[in-house]
Amino acid sequence: MPFTAFVAAGVVLAQETGDFSTSPWPFIALFGAGFGIGVLGHLYGSKVLVGFGILIVFIATLVLPLAINLSN
């Protein structure tokens, strides 16, 4: 369920505007959030948080750009 929410949010936030291509800022923000969650997971020793952070980084760098590219 969270996976589809991330894809839907990425498609909505990264819409093309004018002559510009897809904005990179939603992907950068999501990547930063995933990185931060992963760091907190390492600090607290939580494998679940580390895994969730890695999943968010993966979604931000591969899944969302691919989904947006395929939807256009």
PDB file of N, CA, C and O in Angstrom:
ATOM      1  N   MET A   1       0.810  -1.202   0.000  1.00  0.00           N
ATOM      2  CA  MET A   1       0.000   0.000   0.000  1.00  0.00           C
ATOM      3  C   MET A   1       0.855   1.268   0.000  1.00  0.00           C
ATOM      4  O   MET A   1       0.564   2.166  -0.755  1.00  0.00           O
ATOM      5  N   PRO A   2       1.895   1.375   0.845  1.00  0.00           N
ATOM      6  CA  PRO A   2       2.702   2.603   0.813  1.00  0.00           C
ATOM      7  C   PRO A   2       3.393   2.796  -0.532  1.00  0.00           C
ATOM      8  O   PRO A   2       3.623   3.913  -0.954  1.00  0.00           O
ATOM      9  N   PHE A   3       3.729   1.693  -1.209  1.00  0.00           N
ATOM     10  CA  PHE A   3       4.400   1.793  -2.505  1.00  0.00           C
ATOM     11  C   PHE A   3       3.539   2.544  -3.508  1.00  0.00           C
ATOM     12  O   PHE A   3       4.019   3.450  -4.188  1.00  0.00           O
ATOM     13  N   THR A   4       2.255   2.217  -3.579  1.00  0.00           N
ATOM     14  CA  THR A   4       1.377   2.889  -4.526  1.00  0.00           C
ATOM     15  C   THR A   4       1.171   4.344  -4.135  1.00  0.00           C
ATOM     16  O   THR A   4       1.015   5.203  -5.005  1.00  0.00           O
ATOM     17  N   ALA A   5       1.186   4.632  -2.837  1.00  0.00           N
ATOM     18  CA  ALA A   5       1.060   6.018  -2.396  1.00  0.00           C
ATOM     19  C   ALA A   5       2.276   6.828  -2.825  1.00  0.00           C
ATOM     20  O   ALA A   5       2.144   7.980  -3.245  1.00  0.00           O
ATOM     21  N   PHE A   6       3.485   6.241  -2.736  1.00  0.00           N
ATOM     22  CA  PHE A   6       4.688   6.935  -3.184  1.00  0.00           C
ATOM     23  C   PHE A   6       4.648   7.193  -4.689  1.00  0.00           C
ATOM     24  O   PHE A   6       5.012   8.273  -5.149  1.00  0.00           O
ATOM     25  N   VAL A   7       4.209   6.221  -5.449  1.00  0.00           N
ATOM     26  CA  VAL A   7       4.140   6.387  -6.903  1.00  0.00           C
ATOM     27  C   VAL A   7       3.130   7.470  -7.252  1.00  0.00           C
ATOM     28  O   VAL A   7       3.409   8.353  -8.065  1.00  0.00           O
ATOM     29  N   ALA A   8       1.960   7.439  -6.625  1.00  0.00           N
ATOM     30  CA  ALA A   8       0.938   8.441  -6.916  1.00  0.00           C
ATOM     31  C   ALA A   8       1.415   9.839  -6.527  1.00  0.00           C
ATOM     32  O   ALA A   8       1.217  10.804  -7.269  1.00  0.00           O
ATOM     33  N   ALA A   9       2.060   9.964  -5.370  1.00  0.00           N
ATOM     34  CA  ALA A   9       2.568  11.262  -4.939  1.00  0.00           C
ATOM     35  C   ALA A   9       3.652  11.768  -5.878  1.00  0.00           C
ATOM     36  O   ALA A   9       3.704  12.954  -6.205  1.00  0.00           O
ATOM     37  N   GLY A  10       4.515  10.892  -6.325  1.00  0.00           N
ATOM     38  CA  GLY A  10       5.572  11.292  -7.250  1.00  0.00           C
ATOM     39  C   GLY A  10       5.029  11.737  -8.585  1.00  0.00           C
ATOM     40  O   GLY A  10       5.513  12.708  -9.163  1.00  0.00           O
ATOM     41  N   VAL A  11       4.010  11.061  -9.078  1.00  0.00           N
ATOM     42  CA  VAL A  11       3.415  11.435 -10.359  1.00  0.00           C
ATOM     43  C   VAL A  11       2.748  12.798 -10.249  1.00  0.00           C
ATOM     44  O   VAL A  11       2.867  13.632 -11.138  1.00  0.00           O
ATOM     45  N   VAL A  12       2.085  13.050  -9.130  1.00  0.00           N
ATOM     46  CA  VAL A  12       1.411  14.335  -8.949  1.00  0.00           C
ATOM     47  C   VAL A  12       2.425  15.458  -8.747  1.00  0.00           C
ATOM     48  O   VAL A  12       2.303  16.526  -9.336  1.00  0.00           O
ATOM     49  N   LEU A  13       3.440  15.249  -7.930  1.00  0.00           N
ATOM     50  CA  LEU A  13       4.394  16.305  -7.596  1.00  0.00           C
ATOM     51  C   LEU A  13       5.360  16.625  -8.725  1.00  0.00           C
ATOM     52  O   LEU A  13       5.856  17.742  -8.810  1.00  0.00           O
ATOM     53  N   ALA A  14       5.660  15.689  -9.571  1.00  0.00           N
ATOM     54  CA  ALA A  14       6.684  15.898 -10.589  1.00  0.00           C
ATOM     55  C   ALA A  14       6.094  16.080 -11.984  1.00  0.00           C
ATOM     56  O   ALA A  14       6.667  15.645 -12.963  1.00  0.00           O
ATOM     57  N   GLN A  15       4.977  16.739 -12.074  1.00  0.00           N
ATOM     58  CA  GLN A  15       4.363  16.977 -13.372  1.00  0.00           C
ATOM     59  C   GLN A  15       5.198  17.972 -14.176  1.00  0.00           C
ATOM     60  O   GLN A  15       5.839  18.852 -13.623  1.00  0.00           O
ATOM     61  N   GLU A  16       5.169  17.826 -15.481  1.00  0.00           N
ATOM     62  CA  GLU A  16       5.881  18.748 -16.349  1.00  0.00           C
ATOM     63  C   GLU A  16       5.183  20.106 -16.322  1.00  0.00           C
ATOM     64  O   GLU A  16       3.967  20.189 -16.309  1.00  0.00           O
ATOM     65  N   THR A  17       5.991  21.170 -16.305  1.00  0.00           N
ATOM     66  CA  THR A  17       5.448  22.518 -16.313  1.00  0.00           C
ATOM     67  C   THR A  17       6.096  23.303 -17.437  1.00  0.00           C
ATOM     68  O   THR A  17       7.312  23.418 -17.505  1.00  0.00           O
ATOM     69  N   GLY A  18       5.298  23.841 -18.320  1.00  0.00           N
ATOM     70  CA  GLY A  18       5.810  24.680 -19.388  1.00  0.00           C
ATOM     71  C   GLY A  18       6.797  23.955 -20.285  1.00  0.00           C
ATOM     72  O   GLY A  18       6.574  22.835 -20.706  1.00  0.00           O
ATOM     73  N   ASP A  19       7.925  24.620 -20.575  1.00  0.00           N
ATOM     74  CA  ASP A  19       8.951  24.052 -21.436  1.00  0.00           C
ATOM     75  C   ASP A  19       9.931  23.164 -20.682  1.00  0.00           C
ATOM     76  O   ASP A  19      10.870  22.641 -21.267  1.00  0.00           O
ATOM     77  N   PHE A  20       9.761  23.056 -19.400  1.00  0.00           N
ATOM     78  CA  PHE A  20      10.711  22.298 -18.593  1.00  0.00           C
ATOM     79  C   PHE A  20      10.306  20.836 -18.521  1.00  0.00           C
ATOM     80  O   PHE A  20       9.143  20.492 -18.631  1.00  0.00           O
ATOM     81  N   SER A  21      11.288  19.982 -18.312  1.00  0.00           N
ATOM     82  CA  SER A  21      10.993  18.565 -18.126  1.00  0.00           C
ATOM     83  C   SER A  21      10.567  18.341 -16.679  1.00  0.00           C
ATOM     84  O   SER A  21      10.365  19.285 -15.928  1.00  0.00           O
ATOM     85  N   THR A  22      10.448  17.116 -16.268  1.00  0.00           N
ATOM     86  CA  THR A  22      10.020  16.774 -14.922  1.00  0.00           C
ATOM     87  C   THR A  22      10.944  17.383 -13.886  1.00  0.00           C
ATOM     88  O   THR A  22      12.161  17.308 -14.000  1.00  0.00           O
ATOM     89  N   SER A  23      10.363  17.975 -12.867  1.00  0.00           N
ATOM     90  CA  SER A  23      11.135  18.608 -11.809  1.00  0.00           C
ATOM     91  C   SER A  23      11.856  17.554 -10.969  1.00  0.00           C
ATOM     92  O   SER A  23      11.244  16.568 -10.546  1.00  0.00           O
ATOM     93  N   PRO A  24      13.139  17.748 -10.681  1.00  0.00           N
ATOM     94  CA  PRO A  24      13.868  16.759  -9.888  1.00  0.00           C
ATOM     95  C   PRO A  24      13.667  16.914  -8.385  1.00  0.00           C
ATOM     96  O   PRO A  24      14.030  16.026  -7.628  1.00  0.00           O
ATOM     97  N   TRP A  25      13.085  18.018  -7.928  1.00  0.00           N
ATOM     98  CA  TRP A  25      13.023  18.288  -6.486  1.00  0.00           C
ATOM     99  C   TRP A  25      12.208  17.286  -5.678  1.00  0.00           C
ATOM    100  O   TRP A  25      12.613  16.940  -4.552  1.00  0.00           O
ATOM    101  N   PRO A  26      11.075  16.779  -6.153  1.00  0.00           N
ATOM    102  CA  PRO A  26      10.388  15.745  -5.361  1.00  0.00           C
ATOM    103  C   PRO A  26      11.247  14.486  -5.164  1.00  0.00           C
ATOM    104  O   PRO A  26      11.228  13.878  -4.101  1.00  0.00           O
ATOM    105  N   PHE A  27      12.021  14.122  -6.202  1.00  0.00           N
ATOM    106  CA  PHE A  27      12.888  12.953  -6.092  1.00  0.00           C
ATOM    107  C   PHE A  27      14.025  13.213  -5.110  1.00  0.00           C
ATOM    108  O   PHE A  27      14.394  12.343  -4.323  1.00  0.00           O
ATOM    109  N   ILE A  28      14.583  14.417  -5.158  1.00  0.00           N
ATOM    110  CA  ILE A  28      15.673  14.775  -4.247  1.00  0.00           C
ATOM    111  C   ILE A  28      15.170  14.795  -2.810  1.00  0.00           C
ATOM    112  O   ILE A  28      15.844  14.300  -1.899  1.00  0.00           O
ATOM    113  N   ALA A  29      13.980  15.359  -2.597  1.00  0.00           N
ATOM    114  CA  ALA A  29      13.416  15.404  -1.247  1.00  0.00           C
ATOM    115  C   ALA A  29      13.137  14.000  -0.715  1.00  0.00           C
ATOM    116  O   ALA A  29      13.431  13.694   0.448  1.00  0.00           O
ATOM    117  N   LEU A  30      12.573  13.148  -1.554  1.00  0.00           N
ATOM    118  CA  LEU A  30      12.284  11.777  -1.135  1.00  0.00           C
ATOM    119  C   LEU A  30      13.568  11.007  -0.866  1.00  0.00           C
ATOM    120  O   LEU A  30      13.655  10.238   0.100  1.00  0.00           O
ATOM    121  N   PHE A  31      14.588  11.216  -1.712  1.00  0.00           N
ATOM    122  CA  PHE A  31      15.891  10.586  -1.498  1.00  0.00           C
ATOM    123  C   PHE A  31      16.480  11.035  -0.164  1.00  0.00           C
ATOM    124  O   PHE A  31      16.979  10.221   0.612  1.00  0.00           O
ATOM    125  N   GLY A  32      16.412  12.336   0.119  1.00  0.00           N
ATOM    126  CA  GLY A  32      16.936  12.858   1.386  1.00  0.00           C
ATOM    127  C   GLY A  32      16.190  12.297   2.590  1.00  0.00           C
ATOM    128  O   GLY A  32      16.799  11.984   3.615  1.00  0.00           O
ATOM    129  N   ALA A  33      14.876  12.174   2.463  1.00  0.00           N
ATOM    130  CA  ALA A  33      14.090  11.604   3.565  1.00  0.00           C
ATOM    131  C   ALA A  33      14.469  10.145   3.796  1.00  0.00           C
ATOM    132  O   ALA A  33      14.637   9.708   4.946  1.00  0.00           O
ATOM    133  N   GLY A  34      14.636   9.384   2.730  1.00  0.00           N
ATOM    134  CA  GLY A  34      15.039   7.980   2.868  1.00  0.00           C
ATOM    135  C   GLY A  34      16.419   7.851   3.479  1.00  0.00           C
ATOM    136  O   GLY A  34      16.665   6.992   4.327  1.00  0.00           O
ATOM    137  N   PHE A  35      17.321   8.722   3.045  1.00  0.00           N
ATOM    138  CA  PHE A  35      18.674   8.714   3.614  1.00  0.00           C
ATOM    139  C   PHE A  35      18.634   9.037   5.102  1.00  0.00           C
ATOM    140  O   PHE A  35      19.294   8.375   5.910  1.00  0.00           O
ATOM    141  N   GLY A  36      17.837  10.051   5.475  1.00  0.00           N
ATOM    142  CA  GLY A  36      17.714  10.422   6.880  1.00  0.00           C
ATOM    143  C   GLY A  36      17.114   9.312   7.726  1.00  0.00           C
ATOM    144  O   GLY A  36      17.568   9.048   8.840  1.00  0.00           O
ATOM    145  N   ILE A  37      16.107   8.636   7.204  1.00  0.00           N
ATOM    146  CA  ILE A  37      15.490   7.526   7.931  1.00  0.00           C
ATOM    147  C   ILE A  37      16.491   6.390   8.100  1.00  0.00           C
ATOM    148  O   ILE A  37      16.575   5.773   9.161  1.00  0.00           O
ATOM    149  N   GLY A  38      17.279   6.124   7.044  1.00  0.00           N
ATOM    150  CA  GLY A  38      18.307   5.091   7.146  1.00  0.00           C
ATOM    151  C   GLY A  38      19.363   5.424   8.187  1.00  0.00           C
ATOM    152  O   GLY A  38      19.796   4.562   8.954  1.00  0.00           O
ATOM    153  N   VAL A  39      19.771   6.692   8.243  1.00  0.00           N
ATOM    154  CA  VAL A  39      20.754   7.121   9.244  1.00  0.00           C
ATOM    155  C   VAL A  39      20.181   6.962  10.648  1.00  0.00           C
ATOM    156  O   VAL A  39      20.861   6.470  11.558  1.00  0.00           O
ATOM    157  N   LEU A  40      18.935   7.383  10.835  1.00  0.00           N
ATOM    158  CA  LEU A  40      18.303   7.210  12.156  1.00  0.00           C
ATOM    159  C   LEU A  40      18.201   5.732  12.526  1.00  0.00           C
ATOM    160  O   LEU A  40      18.381   5.365  13.695  1.00  0.00           O
ATOM    161  N   GLY A  41      17.924   4.899  11.549  1.00  0.00           N
ATOM    162  CA  GLY A  41      17.871   3.463  11.811  1.00  0.00           C
ATOM    163  C   GLY A  41      19.214   2.923  12.265  1.00  0.00           C
ATOM    164  O   GLY A  41      19.286   2.089  13.164  1.00  0.00           O
ATOM    165  N   HIS A  42      20.290   3.415  11.669  1.00  0.00           N
ATOM    166  CA  HIS A  42      21.623   2.991  12.103  1.00  0.00           C
ATOM    167  C   HIS A  42      21.936   3.514  13.502  1.00  0.00           C
ATOM    168  O   HIS A  42      22.539   2.802  14.317  1.00  0.00           O
ATOM    169  N   LEU A  43      21.545   4.749  13.774  1.00  0.00           N
ATOM    170  CA  LEU A  43      21.817   5.327  15.098  1.00  0.00           C
ATOM    171  C   LEU A  43      21.073   4.597  16.212  1.00  0.00           C
ATOM    172  O   LEU A  43      21.612   4.407  17.305  1.00  0.00           O
ATOM    173  N   TYR A  44      19.819   4.224  15.933  1.00  0.00           N
ATOM    174  CA  TYR A  44      19.016   3.530  16.940  1.00  0.00           C
ATOM    175  C   TYR A  44      19.139   2.016  16.872  1.00  0.00           C
ATOM    176  O   TYR A  44      18.562   1.309  17.692  1.00  0.00           O
ATOM    177  N   GLY A  45      19.845   1.508  15.889  1.00  0.00           N
ATOM    178  CA  GLY A  45      20.023   0.061  15.757  1.00  0.00           C
ATOM    179  C   GLY A  45      18.778  -0.666  15.307  1.00  0.00           C
ATOM    180  O   GLY A  45      18.583  -1.837  15.631  1.00  0.00           O
ATOM    181  N   SER A  46      17.938   0.018  14.540  1.00  0.00           N
ATOM    182  CA  SER A  46      16.687  -0.579  14.073  1.00  0.00           C
ATOM    183  C   SER A  46      16.834  -1.036  12.627  1.00  0.00           C
ATOM    184  O   SER A  46      16.961  -0.217  11.715  1.00  0.00           O
ATOM    185  N   LYS A  47      16.798  -2.339  12.424  1.00  0.00           N
ATOM    186  CA  LYS A  47      16.900  -2.878  11.068  1.00  0.00           C
ATOM    187  C   LYS A  47      15.680  -2.516  10.228  1.00  0.00           C
ATOM    188  O   LYS A  47      15.792  -2.367   9.011  1.00  0.00           O
ATOM    189  N   VAL A  48      14.537  -2.349  10.865  1.00  0.00           N
ATOM    190  CA  VAL A  48      13.324  -1.986  10.143  1.00  0.00           C
ATOM    191  C   VAL A  48      13.461  -0.580   9.561  1.00  0.00           C
ATOM    192  O   VAL A  48      13.136  -0.348   8.391  1.00  0.00           O
ATOM    193  N   LEU A  49      13.956   0.366  10.361  1.00  0.00           N
ATOM    194  CA  LEU A  49      14.148   1.727   9.855  1.00  0.00           C
ATOM    195  C   LEU A  49      15.197   1.784   8.755  1.00  0.00           C
ATOM    196  O   LEU A  49      15.035   2.510   7.773  1.00  0.00           O
ATOM    197  N   VAL A  50      16.271   1.040   8.907  1.00  0.00           N
ATOM    198  CA  VAL A  50      17.298   1.001   7.865  1.00  0.00           C
ATOM    199  C   VAL A  50      16.708   0.455   6.571  1.00  0.00           C
ATOM    200  O   VAL A  50      16.902   1.026   5.489  1.00  0.00           O
ATOM    201  N   GLY A  51      15.962  -0.617   6.668  1.00  0.00           N
ATOM    202  CA  GLY A  51      15.335  -1.207   5.489  1.00  0.00           C
ATOM    203  C   GLY A  51      14.322  -0.270   4.849  1.00  0.00           C
ATOM    204  O   GLY A  51      14.252  -0.155   3.625  1.00  0.00           O
ATOM    205  N   PHE A  52      13.549   0.426   5.674  1.00  0.00           N
ATOM    206  CA  PHE A  52      12.569   1.377   5.152  1.00  0.00           C
ATOM    207  C   PHE A  52      13.270   2.539   4.460  1.00  0.00           C
ATOM    208  O   PHE A  52      12.830   2.995   3.401  1.00  0.00           O
ATOM    209  N   GLY A  53      14.371   3.009   5.030  1.00  0.00           N
ATOM    210  CA  GLY A  53      15.147   4.072   4.406  1.00  0.00           C
ATOM    211  C   GLY A  53      15.705   3.634   3.061  1.00  0.00           C
ATOM    212  O   GLY A  53      15.662   4.388   2.080  1.00  0.00           O
ATOM    213  N   ILE A  54      16.223   2.430   2.997  1.00  0.00           N
ATOM    214  CA  ILE A  54      16.748   1.901   1.731  1.00  0.00           C
ATOM    215  C   ILE A  54      15.623   1.771   0.706  1.00  0.00           C
ATOM    216  O   ILE A  54      15.803   2.096  -0.467  1.00  0.00           O
ATOM    217  N   LEU A  55      14.459   1.323   1.136  1.00  0.00           N
ATOM    218  CA  LEU A  55      13.315   1.197   0.241  1.00  0.00           C
ATOM    219  C   LEU A  55      12.907   2.562  -0.319  1.00  0.00           C
ATOM    220  O   LEU A  55      12.640   2.698  -1.519  1.00  0.00           O
ATOM    221  N   ILE A  56      12.869   3.579   0.515  1.00  0.00           N
ATOM    222  CA  ILE A  56      12.496   4.919   0.057  1.00  0.00           C
ATOM    223  C   ILE A  56      13.517   5.457  -0.939  1.00  0.00           C
ATOM    224  O   ILE A  56      13.154   6.056  -1.955  1.00  0.00           O
ATOM    225  N   VAL A  57      14.807   5.250  -0.675  1.00  0.00           N
ATOM    226  CA  VAL A  57      15.846   5.684  -1.617  1.00  0.00           C
ATOM    227  C   VAL A  57      15.682   4.960  -2.945  1.00  0.00           C
ATOM    228  O   VAL A  57      15.791   5.574  -4.016  1.00  0.00           O
ATOM    229  N   PHE A  58      15.409   3.678  -2.908  1.00  0.00           N
ATOM    230  CA  PHE A  58      15.193   2.901  -4.128  1.00  0.00           C
ATOM    231  C   PHE A  58      13.997   3.428  -4.907  1.00  0.00           C
ATOM    232  O   PHE A  58      14.047   3.566  -6.139  1.00  0.00           O
ATOM    233  N   ILE A  59      12.923   3.732  -4.215  1.00  0.00           N
ATOM    234  CA  ILE A  59      11.726   4.263  -4.867  1.00  0.00           C
ATOM    235  C   ILE A  59      12.026   5.620  -5.499  1.00  0.00           C
ATOM    236  O   ILE A  59      11.626   5.893  -6.628  1.00  0.00           O
ATOM    237  N   ALA A  60      12.757   6.474  -4.772  1.00  0.00           N
ATOM    238  CA  ALA A  60      13.037   7.822  -5.268  1.00  0.00           C
ATOM    239  C   ALA A  60      13.974   7.824  -6.459  1.00  0.00           C
ATOM    240  O   ALA A  60      13.881   8.699  -7.321  1.00  0.00           O
ATOM    241  N   THR A  61      14.886   6.875  -6.526  1.00  0.00           N
ATOM    242  CA  THR A  61      15.889   6.908  -7.582  1.00  0.00           C
ATOM    243  C   THR A  61      15.546   6.042  -8.786  1.00  0.00           C
ATOM    244  O   THR A  61      16.042   6.315  -9.875  1.00  0.00           O
ATOM    245  N   LEU A  62      14.701   5.037  -8.626  1.00  0.00           N
ATOM    246  CA  LEU A  62      14.413   4.143  -9.743  1.00  0.00           C
ATOM    247  C   LEU A  62      12.928   4.045 -10.058  1.00  0.00           C
ATOM    248  O   LEU A  62      12.520   4.259 -11.197  1.00  0.00           O
ATOM    249  N   VAL A  63      12.133   3.739  -9.076  1.00  0.00           N
ATOM    250  CA  VAL A  63      10.725   3.401  -9.318  1.00  0.00           C
ATOM    251  C   VAL A  63       9.924   4.622  -9.781  1.00  0.00           C
ATOM    252  O   VAL A  63       9.238   4.558 -10.806  1.00  0.00           O
ATOM    253  N   LEU A  64       9.991   5.744  -9.051  1.00  0.00           N
ATOM    254  CA  LEU A  64       9.205   6.904  -9.434  1.00  0.00           C
ATOM    255  C   LEU A  64       9.609   7.486 -10.787  1.00  0.00           C
ATOM    256  O   LEU A  64       8.748   7.769 -11.612  1.00  0.00           O
ATOM    257  N   PRO A  65      10.910   7.692 -11.042  1.00  0.00           N
ATOM    258  CA  PRO A  65      11.264   8.196 -12.380  1.00  0.00           C
ATOM    259  C   PRO A  65      10.806   7.259 -13.497  1.00  0.00           C
ATOM    260  O   PRO A  65      10.328   7.726 -14.542  1.00  0.00           O
ATOM    261  N   LEU A  66      10.916   5.977 -13.273  1.00  0.00           N
ATOM    262  CA  LEU A  66      10.479   5.013 -14.277  1.00  0.00           C
ATOM    263  C   LEU A  66       8.967   5.070 -14.471  1.00  0.00           C
ATOM    264  O   LEU A  66       8.468   5.056 -15.602  1.00  0.00           O
ATOM    265  N   ALA A  67       8.225   5.153 -13.368  1.00  0.00           N
ATOM    266  CA  ALA A  67       6.757   5.218 -13.457  1.00  0.00           C
ATOM    267  C   ALA A  67       6.313   6.487 -14.168  1.00  0.00           C
ATOM    268  O   ALA A  67       5.392   6.448 -15.000  1.00  0.00           O
ATOM    269  N   ILE A  68       6.949   7.598 -13.866  1.00  0.00           N
ATOM    270  CA  ILE A  68       6.576   8.853 -14.515  1.00  0.00           C
ATOM    271  C   ILE A  68       6.933   8.816 -15.995  1.00  0.00           C
ATOM    272  O   ILE A  68       6.175   9.280 -16.841  1.00  0.00           O
ATOM    273  N   ASN A  69       8.087   8.268 -16.310  1.00  0.00           N
ATOM    274  CA  ASN A  69       8.497   8.180 -17.710  1.00  0.00           C
ATOM    275  C   ASN A  69       7.554   7.283 -18.502  1.00  0.00           C
ATOM    276  O   ASN A  69       7.209   7.588 -19.648  1.00  0.00           O
ATOM    277  N   LEU A  70       7.130   6.190 -17.923  1.00  0.00           N
ATOM    278  CA  LEU A  70       6.226   5.274 -18.620  1.00  0.00           C
ATOM    279  C   LEU A  70       4.808   5.839 -18.725  1.00  0.00           C
ATOM    280  O   LEU A  70       4.072   5.482 -19.645  1.00  0.00           O
ATOM    281  N   SER A  71       4.415   6.712 -17.779  1.00  0.00           N
ATOM    282  CA  SER A  71       3.060   7.269 -17.817  1.00  0.00           C
ATOM    283  C   SER A  71       2.924   8.388 -18.843  1.00  0.00           C
ATOM    284  O   SER A  71       1.828   8.726 -19.223  1.00  0.00           O
ATOM    285  N   ASN A  72       4.051   8.971 -19.268  1.00  0.00           N
ATOM    286  CA  ASN A  72       3.982  10.071 -20.255  1.00  0.00           C
ATOM    287  C   ASN A  72       3.906   9.528 -21.607  1.00  0.00           C
ATOM    288  O   ASN A  72       4.133   9.010 -22.397  1.00  0.00           O
TER     289      ASN A  72
END
